[in-house]
Coordinates of C-alpha atoms and ligand atoms in Angstrom, one line a residue:
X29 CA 98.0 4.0 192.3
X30 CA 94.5 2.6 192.1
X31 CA 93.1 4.6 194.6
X32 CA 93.6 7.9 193.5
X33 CA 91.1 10.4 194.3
X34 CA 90.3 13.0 191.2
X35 CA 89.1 16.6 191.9
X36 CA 88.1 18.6 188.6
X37 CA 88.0 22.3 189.1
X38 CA 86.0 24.3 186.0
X39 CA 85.1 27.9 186.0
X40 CA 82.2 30.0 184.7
X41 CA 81.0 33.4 184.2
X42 CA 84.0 35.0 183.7
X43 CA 87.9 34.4 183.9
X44 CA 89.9 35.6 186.9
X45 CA 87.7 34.3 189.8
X46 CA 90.9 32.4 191.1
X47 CA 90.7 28.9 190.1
X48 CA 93.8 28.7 191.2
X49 CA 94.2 29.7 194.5
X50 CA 90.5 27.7 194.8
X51 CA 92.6 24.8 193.7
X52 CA 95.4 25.7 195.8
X53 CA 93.6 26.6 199.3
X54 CA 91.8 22.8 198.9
X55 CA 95.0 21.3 198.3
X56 CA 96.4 22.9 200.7
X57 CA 93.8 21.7 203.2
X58 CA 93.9 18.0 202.2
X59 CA 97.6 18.1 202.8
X60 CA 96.8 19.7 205.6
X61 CA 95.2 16.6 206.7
X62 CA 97.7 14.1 205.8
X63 CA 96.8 13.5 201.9
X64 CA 99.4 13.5 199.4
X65 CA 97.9 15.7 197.1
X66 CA 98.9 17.8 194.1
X67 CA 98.0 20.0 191.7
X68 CA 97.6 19.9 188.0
X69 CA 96.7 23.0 185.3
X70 CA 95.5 22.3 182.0
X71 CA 95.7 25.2 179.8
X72 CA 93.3 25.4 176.7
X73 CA 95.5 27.4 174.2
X74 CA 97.4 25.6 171.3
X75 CA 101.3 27.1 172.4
X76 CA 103.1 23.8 173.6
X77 CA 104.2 25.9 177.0
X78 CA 103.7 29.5 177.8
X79 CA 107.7 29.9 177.5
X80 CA 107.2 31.5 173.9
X81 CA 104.3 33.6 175.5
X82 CA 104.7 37.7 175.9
X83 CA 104.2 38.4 179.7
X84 CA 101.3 41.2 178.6
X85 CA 99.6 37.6 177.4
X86 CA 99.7 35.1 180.2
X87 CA 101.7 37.1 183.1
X88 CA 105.0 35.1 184.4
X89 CA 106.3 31.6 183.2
X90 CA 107.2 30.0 186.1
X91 CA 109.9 27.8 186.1
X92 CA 109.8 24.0 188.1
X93 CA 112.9 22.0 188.6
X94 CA 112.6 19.8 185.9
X95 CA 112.9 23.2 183.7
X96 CA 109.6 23.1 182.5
X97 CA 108.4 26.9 181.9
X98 CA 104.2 26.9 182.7
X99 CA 101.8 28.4 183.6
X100 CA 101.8 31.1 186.8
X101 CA 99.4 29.2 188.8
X102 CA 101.8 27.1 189.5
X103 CA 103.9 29.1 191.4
X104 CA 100.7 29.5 193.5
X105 CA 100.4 25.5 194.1
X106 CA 104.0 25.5 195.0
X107 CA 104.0 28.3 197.5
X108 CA 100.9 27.1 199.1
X109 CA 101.7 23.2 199.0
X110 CA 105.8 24.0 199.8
X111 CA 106.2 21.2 197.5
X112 CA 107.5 21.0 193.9
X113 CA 105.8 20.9 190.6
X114 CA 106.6 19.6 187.4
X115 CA 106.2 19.4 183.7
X116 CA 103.3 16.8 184.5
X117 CA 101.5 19.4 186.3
X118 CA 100.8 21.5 183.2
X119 CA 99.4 20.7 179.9
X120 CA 98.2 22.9 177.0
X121 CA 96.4 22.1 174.4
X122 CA 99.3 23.0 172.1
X123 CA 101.4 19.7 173.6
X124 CA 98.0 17.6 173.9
X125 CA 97.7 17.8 170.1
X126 CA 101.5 17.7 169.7
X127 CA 101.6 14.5 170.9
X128 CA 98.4 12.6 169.1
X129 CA 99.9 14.4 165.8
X130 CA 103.5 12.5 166.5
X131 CA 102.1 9.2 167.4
X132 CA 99.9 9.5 164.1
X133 CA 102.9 10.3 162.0
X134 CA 104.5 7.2 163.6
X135 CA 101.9 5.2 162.6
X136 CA 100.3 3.9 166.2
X137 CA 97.2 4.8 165.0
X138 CA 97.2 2.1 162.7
X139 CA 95.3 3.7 160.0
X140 CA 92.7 4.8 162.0
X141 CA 90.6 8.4 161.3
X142 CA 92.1 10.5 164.6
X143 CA 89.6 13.0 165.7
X144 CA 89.2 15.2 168.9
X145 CA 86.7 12.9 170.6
X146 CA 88.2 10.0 171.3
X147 CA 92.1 10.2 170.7
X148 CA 92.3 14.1 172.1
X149 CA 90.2 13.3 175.1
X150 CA 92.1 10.3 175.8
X151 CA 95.5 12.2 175.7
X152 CA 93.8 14.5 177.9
X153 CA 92.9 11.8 180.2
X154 CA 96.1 10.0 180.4
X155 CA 97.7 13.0 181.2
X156 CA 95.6 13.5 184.1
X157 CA 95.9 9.9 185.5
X158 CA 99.8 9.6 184.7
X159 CA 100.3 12.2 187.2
X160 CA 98.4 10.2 189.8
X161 CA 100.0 7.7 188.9
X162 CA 104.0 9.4 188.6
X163 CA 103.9 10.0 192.9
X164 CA 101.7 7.6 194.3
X165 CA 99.3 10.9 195.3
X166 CA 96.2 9.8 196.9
X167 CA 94.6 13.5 195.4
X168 CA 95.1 14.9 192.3
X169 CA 93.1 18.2 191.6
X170 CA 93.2 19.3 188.2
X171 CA 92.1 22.9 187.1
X172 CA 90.6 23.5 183.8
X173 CA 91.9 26.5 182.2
X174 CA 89.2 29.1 180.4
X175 CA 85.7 29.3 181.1
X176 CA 83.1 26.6 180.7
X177 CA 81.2 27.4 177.1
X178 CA 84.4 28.5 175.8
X179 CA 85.2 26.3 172.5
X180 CA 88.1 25.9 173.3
X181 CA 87.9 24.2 176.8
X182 CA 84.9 21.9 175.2
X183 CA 87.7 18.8 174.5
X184 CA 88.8 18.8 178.4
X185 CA 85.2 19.2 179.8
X186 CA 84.7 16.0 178.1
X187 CA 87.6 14.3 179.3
X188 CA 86.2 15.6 182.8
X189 CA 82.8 13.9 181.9
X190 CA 84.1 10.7 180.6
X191 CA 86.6 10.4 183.5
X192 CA 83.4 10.9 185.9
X193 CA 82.1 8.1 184.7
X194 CA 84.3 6.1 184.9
X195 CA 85.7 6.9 188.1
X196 CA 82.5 7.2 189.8
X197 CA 83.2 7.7 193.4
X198 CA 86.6 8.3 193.2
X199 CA 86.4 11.6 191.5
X200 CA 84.1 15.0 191.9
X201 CA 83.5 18.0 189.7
X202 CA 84.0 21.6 192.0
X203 CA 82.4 24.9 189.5
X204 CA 83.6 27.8 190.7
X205 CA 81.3 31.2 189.2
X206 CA 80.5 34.3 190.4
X207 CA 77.9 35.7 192.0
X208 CA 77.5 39.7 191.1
X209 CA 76.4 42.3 193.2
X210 CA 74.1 44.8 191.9
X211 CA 74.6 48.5 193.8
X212 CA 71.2 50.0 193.0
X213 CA 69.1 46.9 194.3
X214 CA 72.1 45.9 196.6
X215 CA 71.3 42.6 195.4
X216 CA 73.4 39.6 194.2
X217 CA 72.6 37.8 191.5
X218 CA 72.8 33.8 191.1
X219 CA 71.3 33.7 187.2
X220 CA 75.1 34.1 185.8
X221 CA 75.8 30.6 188.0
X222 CA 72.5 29.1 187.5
X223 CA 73.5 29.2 183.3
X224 CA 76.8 28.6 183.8
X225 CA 75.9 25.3 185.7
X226 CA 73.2 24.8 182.9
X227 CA 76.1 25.0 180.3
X228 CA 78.3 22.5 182.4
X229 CA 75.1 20.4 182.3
X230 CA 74.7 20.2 178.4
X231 CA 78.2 19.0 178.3
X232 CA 77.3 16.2 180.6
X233 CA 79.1 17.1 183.6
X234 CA 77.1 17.5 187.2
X235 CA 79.7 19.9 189.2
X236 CA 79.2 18.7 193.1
X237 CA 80.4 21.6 194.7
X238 CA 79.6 25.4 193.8
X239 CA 82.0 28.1 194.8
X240 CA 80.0 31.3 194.2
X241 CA 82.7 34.2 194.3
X242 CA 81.5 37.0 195.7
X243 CA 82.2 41.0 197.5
X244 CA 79.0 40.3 199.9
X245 CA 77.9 37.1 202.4
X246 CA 75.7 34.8 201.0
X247 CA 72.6 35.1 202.4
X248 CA 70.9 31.3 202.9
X249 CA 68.8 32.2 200.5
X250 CA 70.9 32.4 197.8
X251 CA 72.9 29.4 199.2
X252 CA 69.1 27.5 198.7
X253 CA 68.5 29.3 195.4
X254 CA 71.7 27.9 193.8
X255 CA 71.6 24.7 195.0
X256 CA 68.0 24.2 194.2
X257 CA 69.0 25.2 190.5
X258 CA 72.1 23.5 190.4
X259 CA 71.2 19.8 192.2
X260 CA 74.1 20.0 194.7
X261 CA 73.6 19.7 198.6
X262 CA 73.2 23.1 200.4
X263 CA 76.2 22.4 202.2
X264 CA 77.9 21.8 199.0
X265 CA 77.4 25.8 198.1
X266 CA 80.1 27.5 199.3
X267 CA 80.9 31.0 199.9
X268 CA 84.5 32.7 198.5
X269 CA 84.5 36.6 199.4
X270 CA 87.5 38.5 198.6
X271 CA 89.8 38.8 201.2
X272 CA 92.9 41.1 201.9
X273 CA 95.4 38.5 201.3
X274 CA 95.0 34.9 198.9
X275 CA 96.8 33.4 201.5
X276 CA 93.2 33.8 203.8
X277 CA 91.3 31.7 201.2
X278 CA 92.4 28.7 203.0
X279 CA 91.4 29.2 206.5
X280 CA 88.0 30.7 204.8
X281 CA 87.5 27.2 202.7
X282 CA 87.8 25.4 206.2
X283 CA 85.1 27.4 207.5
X284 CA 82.9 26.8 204.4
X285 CA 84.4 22.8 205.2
X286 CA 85.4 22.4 201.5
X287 CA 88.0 19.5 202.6
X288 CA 85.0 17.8 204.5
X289 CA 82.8 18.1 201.5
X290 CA 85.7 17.1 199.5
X291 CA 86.8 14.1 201.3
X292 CA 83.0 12.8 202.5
X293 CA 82.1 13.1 198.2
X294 CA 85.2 11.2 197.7
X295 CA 84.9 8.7 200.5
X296 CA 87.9 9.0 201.9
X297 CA 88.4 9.8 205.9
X298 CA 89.0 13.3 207.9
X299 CA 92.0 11.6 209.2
X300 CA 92.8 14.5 211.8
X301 CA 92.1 18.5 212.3
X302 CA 94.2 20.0 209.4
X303 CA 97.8 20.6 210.6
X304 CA 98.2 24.6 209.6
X305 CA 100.1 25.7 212.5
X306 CA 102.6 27.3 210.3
X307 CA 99.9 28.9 208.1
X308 CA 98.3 30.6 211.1
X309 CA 101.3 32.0 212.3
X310 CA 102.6 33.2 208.9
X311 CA 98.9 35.3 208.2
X312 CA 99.1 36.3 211.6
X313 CA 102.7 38.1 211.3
X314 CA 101.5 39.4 207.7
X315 CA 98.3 41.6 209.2
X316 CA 100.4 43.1 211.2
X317 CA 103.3 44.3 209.9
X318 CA 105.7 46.7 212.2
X319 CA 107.2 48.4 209.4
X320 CA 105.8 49.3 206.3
X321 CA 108.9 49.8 203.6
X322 CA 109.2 50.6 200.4
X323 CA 111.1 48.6 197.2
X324 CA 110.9 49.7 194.2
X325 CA 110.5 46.6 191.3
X326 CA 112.1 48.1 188.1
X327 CA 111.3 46.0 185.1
X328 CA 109.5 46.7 181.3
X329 CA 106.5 45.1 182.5
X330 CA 105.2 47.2 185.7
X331 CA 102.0 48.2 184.1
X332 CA 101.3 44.2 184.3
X333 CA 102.1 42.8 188.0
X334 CA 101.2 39.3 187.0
X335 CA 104.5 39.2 185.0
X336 CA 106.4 39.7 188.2
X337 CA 104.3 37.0 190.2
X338 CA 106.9 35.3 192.0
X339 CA 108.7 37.9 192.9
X340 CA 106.1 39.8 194.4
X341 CA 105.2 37.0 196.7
X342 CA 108.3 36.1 197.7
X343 CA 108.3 40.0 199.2
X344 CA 104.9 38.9 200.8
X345 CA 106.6 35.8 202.4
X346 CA 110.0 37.7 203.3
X347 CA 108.2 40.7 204.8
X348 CA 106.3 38.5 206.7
X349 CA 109.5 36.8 208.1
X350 CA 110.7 40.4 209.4
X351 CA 107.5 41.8 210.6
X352 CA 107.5 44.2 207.6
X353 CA 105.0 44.9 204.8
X354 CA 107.0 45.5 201.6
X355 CA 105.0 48.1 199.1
X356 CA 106.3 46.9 195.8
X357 CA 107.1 51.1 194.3
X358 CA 106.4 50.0 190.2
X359 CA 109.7 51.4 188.3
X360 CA 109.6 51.4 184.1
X361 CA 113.0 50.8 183.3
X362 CA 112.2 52.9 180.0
X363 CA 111.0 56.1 182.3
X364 CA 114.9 55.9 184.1
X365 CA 117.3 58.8 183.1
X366 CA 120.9 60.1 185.3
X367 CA 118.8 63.0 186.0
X368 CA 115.2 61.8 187.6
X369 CA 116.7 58.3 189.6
X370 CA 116.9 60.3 192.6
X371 CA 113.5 60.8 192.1
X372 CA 112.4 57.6 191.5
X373 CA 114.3 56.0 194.8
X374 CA 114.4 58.8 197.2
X375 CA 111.5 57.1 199.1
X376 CA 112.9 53.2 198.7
X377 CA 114.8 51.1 200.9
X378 CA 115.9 48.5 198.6
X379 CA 116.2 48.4 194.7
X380 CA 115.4 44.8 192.9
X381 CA 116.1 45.1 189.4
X382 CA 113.7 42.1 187.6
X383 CA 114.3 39.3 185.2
X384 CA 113.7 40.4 181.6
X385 CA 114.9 39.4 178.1
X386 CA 116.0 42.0 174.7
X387 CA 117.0 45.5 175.0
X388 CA 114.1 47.6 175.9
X389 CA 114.7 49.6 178.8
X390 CA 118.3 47.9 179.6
X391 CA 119.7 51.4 180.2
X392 CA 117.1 52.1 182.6
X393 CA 117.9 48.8 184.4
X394 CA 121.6 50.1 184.6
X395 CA 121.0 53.7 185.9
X396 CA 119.0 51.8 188.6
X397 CA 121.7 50.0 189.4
X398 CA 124.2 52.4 189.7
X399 CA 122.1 54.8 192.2
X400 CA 121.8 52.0 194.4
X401 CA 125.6 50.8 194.2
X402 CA 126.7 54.3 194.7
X403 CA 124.3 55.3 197.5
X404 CA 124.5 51.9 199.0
X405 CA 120.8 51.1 199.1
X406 CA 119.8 47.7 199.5
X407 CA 120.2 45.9 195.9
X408 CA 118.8 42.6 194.1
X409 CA 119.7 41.9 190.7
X410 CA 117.7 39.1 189.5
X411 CA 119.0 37.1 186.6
X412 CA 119.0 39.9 183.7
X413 CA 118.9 42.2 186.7
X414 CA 122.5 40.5 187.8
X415 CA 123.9 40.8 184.5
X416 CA 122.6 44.6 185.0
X417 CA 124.5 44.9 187.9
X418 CA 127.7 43.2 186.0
X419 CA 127.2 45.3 183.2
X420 CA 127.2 48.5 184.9
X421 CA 130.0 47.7 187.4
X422 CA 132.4 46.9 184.2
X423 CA 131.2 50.1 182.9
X424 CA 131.3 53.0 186.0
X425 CA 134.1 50.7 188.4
X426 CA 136.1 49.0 185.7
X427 CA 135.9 52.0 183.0
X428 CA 135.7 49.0 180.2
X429 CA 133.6 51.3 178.0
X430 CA 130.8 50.0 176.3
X431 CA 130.2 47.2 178.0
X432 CA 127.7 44.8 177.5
X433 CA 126.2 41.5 177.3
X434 CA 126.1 40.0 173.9
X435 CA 122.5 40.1 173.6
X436 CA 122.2 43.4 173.4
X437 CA 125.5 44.2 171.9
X438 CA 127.1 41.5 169.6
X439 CA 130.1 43.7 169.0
X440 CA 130.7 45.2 172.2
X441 CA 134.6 45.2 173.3
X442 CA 133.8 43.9 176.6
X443 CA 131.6 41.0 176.2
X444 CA 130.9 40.5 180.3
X445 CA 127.8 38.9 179.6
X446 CA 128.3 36.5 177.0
X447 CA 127.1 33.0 175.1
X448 CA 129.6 30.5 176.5
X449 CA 131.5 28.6 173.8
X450 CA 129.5 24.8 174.3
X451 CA 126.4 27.2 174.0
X452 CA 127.2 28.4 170.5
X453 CA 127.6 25.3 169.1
X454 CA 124.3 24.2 170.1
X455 CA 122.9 27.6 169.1
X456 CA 121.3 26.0 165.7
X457 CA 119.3 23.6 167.2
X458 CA 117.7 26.1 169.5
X459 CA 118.5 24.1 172.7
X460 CA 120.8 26.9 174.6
X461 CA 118.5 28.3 177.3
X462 CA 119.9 26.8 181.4
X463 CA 116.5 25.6 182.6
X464 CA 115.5 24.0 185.9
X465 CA 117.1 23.6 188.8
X466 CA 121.5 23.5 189.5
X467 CA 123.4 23.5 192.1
X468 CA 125.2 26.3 193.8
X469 CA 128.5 26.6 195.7
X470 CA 128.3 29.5 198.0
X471 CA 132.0 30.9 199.2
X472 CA 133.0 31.0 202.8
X473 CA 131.4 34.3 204.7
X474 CA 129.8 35.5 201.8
X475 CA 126.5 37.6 202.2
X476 CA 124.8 34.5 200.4
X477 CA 126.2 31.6 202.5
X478 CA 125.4 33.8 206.2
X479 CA 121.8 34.1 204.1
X480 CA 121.3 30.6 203.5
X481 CA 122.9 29.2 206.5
X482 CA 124.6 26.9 204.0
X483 CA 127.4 26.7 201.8
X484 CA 125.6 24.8 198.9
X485 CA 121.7 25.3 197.2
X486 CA 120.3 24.3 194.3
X487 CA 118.3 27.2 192.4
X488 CA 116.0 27.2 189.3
X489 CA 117.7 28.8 186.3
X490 CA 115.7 30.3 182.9
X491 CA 118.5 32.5 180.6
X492 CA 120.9 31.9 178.1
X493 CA 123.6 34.2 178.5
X494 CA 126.0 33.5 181.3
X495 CA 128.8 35.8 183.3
X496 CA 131.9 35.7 181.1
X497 CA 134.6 34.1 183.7
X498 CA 137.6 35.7 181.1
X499 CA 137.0 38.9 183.6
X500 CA 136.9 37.3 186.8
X501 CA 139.6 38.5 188.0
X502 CA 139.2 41.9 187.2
X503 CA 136.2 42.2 188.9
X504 CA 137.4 40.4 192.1
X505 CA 140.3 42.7 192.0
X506 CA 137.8 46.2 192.0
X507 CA 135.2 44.8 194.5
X508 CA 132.6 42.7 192.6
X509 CA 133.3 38.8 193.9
X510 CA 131.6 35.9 192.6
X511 CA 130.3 33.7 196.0
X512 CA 127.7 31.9 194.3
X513 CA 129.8 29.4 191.6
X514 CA 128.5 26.1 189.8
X515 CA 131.2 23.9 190.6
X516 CA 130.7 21.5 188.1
X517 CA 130.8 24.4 185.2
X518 CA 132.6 27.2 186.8
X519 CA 129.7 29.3 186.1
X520 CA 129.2 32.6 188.0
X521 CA 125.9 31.7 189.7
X522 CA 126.0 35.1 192.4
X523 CA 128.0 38.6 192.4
X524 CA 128.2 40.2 195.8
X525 CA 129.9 44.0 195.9
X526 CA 131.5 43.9 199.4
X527 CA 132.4 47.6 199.6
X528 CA 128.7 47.8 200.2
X529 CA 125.9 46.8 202.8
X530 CA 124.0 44.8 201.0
X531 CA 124.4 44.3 196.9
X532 CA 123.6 40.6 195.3
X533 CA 123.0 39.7 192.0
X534 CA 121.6 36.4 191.4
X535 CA 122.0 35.1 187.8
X536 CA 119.2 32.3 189.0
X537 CA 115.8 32.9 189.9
X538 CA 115.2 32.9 193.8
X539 CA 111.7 33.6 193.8
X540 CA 110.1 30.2 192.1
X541 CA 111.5 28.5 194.9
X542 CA 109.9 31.1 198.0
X543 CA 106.8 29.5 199.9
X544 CA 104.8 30.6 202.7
X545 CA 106.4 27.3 205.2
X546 CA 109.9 28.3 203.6
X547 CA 110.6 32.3 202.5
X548 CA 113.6 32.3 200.5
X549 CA 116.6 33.3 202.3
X550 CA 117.4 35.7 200.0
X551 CA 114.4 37.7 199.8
X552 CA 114.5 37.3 203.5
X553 CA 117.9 38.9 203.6
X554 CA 117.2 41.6 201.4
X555 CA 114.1 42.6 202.9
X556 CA 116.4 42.5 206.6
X557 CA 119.0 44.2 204.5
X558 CA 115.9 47.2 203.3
X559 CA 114.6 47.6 206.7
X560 CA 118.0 48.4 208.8
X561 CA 118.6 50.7 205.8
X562 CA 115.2 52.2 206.6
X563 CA 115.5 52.1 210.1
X564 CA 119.1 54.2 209.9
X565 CA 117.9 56.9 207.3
Ligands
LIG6 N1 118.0 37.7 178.8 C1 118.9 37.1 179.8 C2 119.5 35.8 179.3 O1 118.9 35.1 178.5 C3 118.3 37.0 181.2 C4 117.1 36.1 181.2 C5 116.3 36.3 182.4 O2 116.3 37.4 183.1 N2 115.4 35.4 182.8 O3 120.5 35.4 179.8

């Protein structure tokens, strides 16, 4: 559509200021006022998508229907927009250059030197306009990965300045920095922003807005200082402190009026007071909590939260729902033996064992499992963490000994976890990881259907190895039922244990799918499930 508006968000100083939930929280506010608005990432590093990317380097991938695997901050524009992403909505450099370098070998260059400046910049810039394009969105806010003076963003800052120009009106430049505070002089400091805007300057990019991060109110001094430095509007500096909770930042933007800025820049109407009803209600039921529990996250990445992103929102979103604050208690599968589980879970009140790939820490994952089958606390096996709980039931219920799931044990004798046989034919051409989003079939008066409300869901799926249906049978026959099917594969989608309160595994992943409008229902049931366990002990 010709009448797309364009927001740029760039960052200086340093990395970590939350672009993200800067982009988010303004989004969140235009759609708040009746603007179909979304949210694009570009990410400045040269892998084609951060699915080949070790979570101690860029945290989670999240997962969007279409199966793309991108960048975390997407899960953030999903949970605070409560609408889906796409593969549109993240680009790295990696599939920027991909894509000039295939179109060169094809020859639609014709014969033509390709360079960064213009043929990179102009993938950069299609990319960004395609996507306002794709949904008819009136905004499109797209946030520039890295930090302005990094060499690597240099090619998009360009784009941002070319598109400027030739977008005029229709598009605006937002910088967010940081302004430090200094404990001796209890001072803060604008110089870092004032060179930082200098830098965007040199590139030839006038931000409009400022967002100076910061741990102290600005004075309106500052606010004058920066704006006199940086040729913005006084009202255009705004103020982001950190707050308690990221989902605050957006109710703190509409005090600092960044939509009005936002929309008065980009000529476009107030329309009405921002609809956040919801939102209110939701930050009002998450400061204060009635119960405080505890669940412990057992995964190979504790030390690193950021890998388990989703997952520990969705706990903010479902404790929220039941009046609770959930205290994610950080397990290393590694650290778990027979002999110290008790003293890892003593305290908990439900037991989620997390996503994960390889064998590191896989016996961990199943001791975990097997204290909380056996003392019937509250369990959630995500994806490897269902195939945990599959694995160990075979093992400890169904005495099949040594079994496994073929990715950690080609040979074992009980493959319960296994490649299925379309999969291994497409094994050579790399293509066998379930990606995106399948339906579900949920049986009659299962845990799972009374939790959705619903005997059908579609779920966002990121593994290869699938429940190996050849033992069905003997696992419905001791207790382990599969009420979550694909009906079009006949793949196992959920395991329930009924002689239990509360035991789900989940071969999908729940928690890209969990917003602050709509909690998932099964984070919400587990977290109901935790605190009646809690409430009985
Ligand atoms: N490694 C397992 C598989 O590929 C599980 C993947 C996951 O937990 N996302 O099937």
């Amino acid at each position: 559509m010709a009448d797309t508006r364009y927001i740029f968000v760039t960052g200086g100083v340093t990395s970590s200021l939350g672009k993200g939930i800067i982009s988010a929280s303004l989004a969140k506010l235009l759609q708040a006022r009746g603007y179909k608005t979304t949210i694009q990432k570009l990410d400045p590093y040269l892998n084609v998508d951060p699915g080949t990317l070790n979570p101690y380097e860029h945290g989670e991938c999240f997962v969007t229907d279409d199966g793309a695997e991108t960048d975390l901050d997407l899960g953030h524009y999903e949970r605070f927009l409560n609408s889906p992403t796409s593969q549109a909505n993240n680009v790295t450099t990696g599939r920027i250059y991909q894509s000039v370098i295939d179109k060169e070998r094809r020859g639609d260059f014709l014969g033509k030197t390709v360079q960064v400046i213009p043929h990179i910049t102009d993938e950069i810039k299609r990319r960004i306009k395609l996507l306002g394009k794709k949904d008819h969105y009136d905004v499109v806010i797209t946030e520039i990965g890295g930090t302005v003076g990094d060499i690597e963003s240099l090619p998009y800052i360009e784009a941002v300045r070319q598109l400027k120009w030739e977008l005029g009106r229709k598009s605006m430049v937002i910088h967010l920095t940081l302004v430090p505070y200094l404990a001796a002089s209890k001072e803060l400091k604008t110089k870092p922003t004032q060179h930082s805007v200098k830098m965007l300057l040199e590139a030839g990019v006038q931000p409009d807005v400022v967002v100076l991060r910061t741990e102290h109110d600005l004075t309106e001094d500052i606010r004058r200082k920066v704006a006199l430095f940086c040729n913005v509007d006084i009202n255009a500096v705004i103020e982001s402190i950190d707050v308690p909770t990221i989902y605050e930042v957006p109710l703190r933007m509409l005090n600092e009026k960044l939509d009005v800025i936002a929309l008065n820049k980009l000529e476009l109407g107030l329309k009405h007071d921002p609809e956040l009803k919801p939102w209110r209600s939701f930050i009002e039921r998450l400061l204060n909590p009635e119960h405080t529990i505890k669940i412990a996250l057992v995964g190979k990445y504790v030390e690193l939260p950021d890998a388990y992103k989703s997952i520990v929102e969705s706990f903010v979103h479902a404790g929220a729902v039941n009046k609770a604050k959930v205290d994610v208690k950080w397990v290393h599968s590694e650290e778990l033996e027979p002999q110290n589980v008790e003293n890892y879970f003593n305290d908990c009140a439900g037991i989620l064992v997390a996503p994960g790939f390889g064998h590191r820490g896989i016996e961990g994952k199943l001791h975990a499992v097997k204290y909380a089958r056996e003392n019937k606390i509250p369990f959630l096996g995500i994806c490897l963490g269902m195939q945990c709980a599959v694995i160990e039931f075979a093992r400890n219920v169904l005495h099949f000994k040594g079994a496994h799931s073929t990715e950690m044990n080609h040979n074992t004798p009980y493959p319960v976890i296994a490649l299925m046989e379309d999969q291994k034919n497409i094994l050579d051409m790399g293509g066998t990881m379930r990606l995106g989003a399948y339906p579900c079939q949920l049986k009659s008066n299962s845990l799972m259907e009374k939790a959705y409300g619903s005997s059908h869901t579609m779920e966002r799926h990121r593994h290869r190895y699938e429940f190996n249906n050849k033992y069905l049978q003997d696992f419905e026959n001791a207790g382990m039922i599969a009420t979550g099917k694909n009906e079009d594969t006949d793949l196992v989608e959920i395991v329930e244990v009924t002689d239990h309160p509360w035991f789900v595994g989940v071969q999908f992943h729940p928690e890209y799918k969990s917003t602050v409008v709509q909690p998932h229902p099964v984070f919400v049931d587990f977290v109901g499930a935790a605190i009646n366990y809690f409430c009985k002990k």
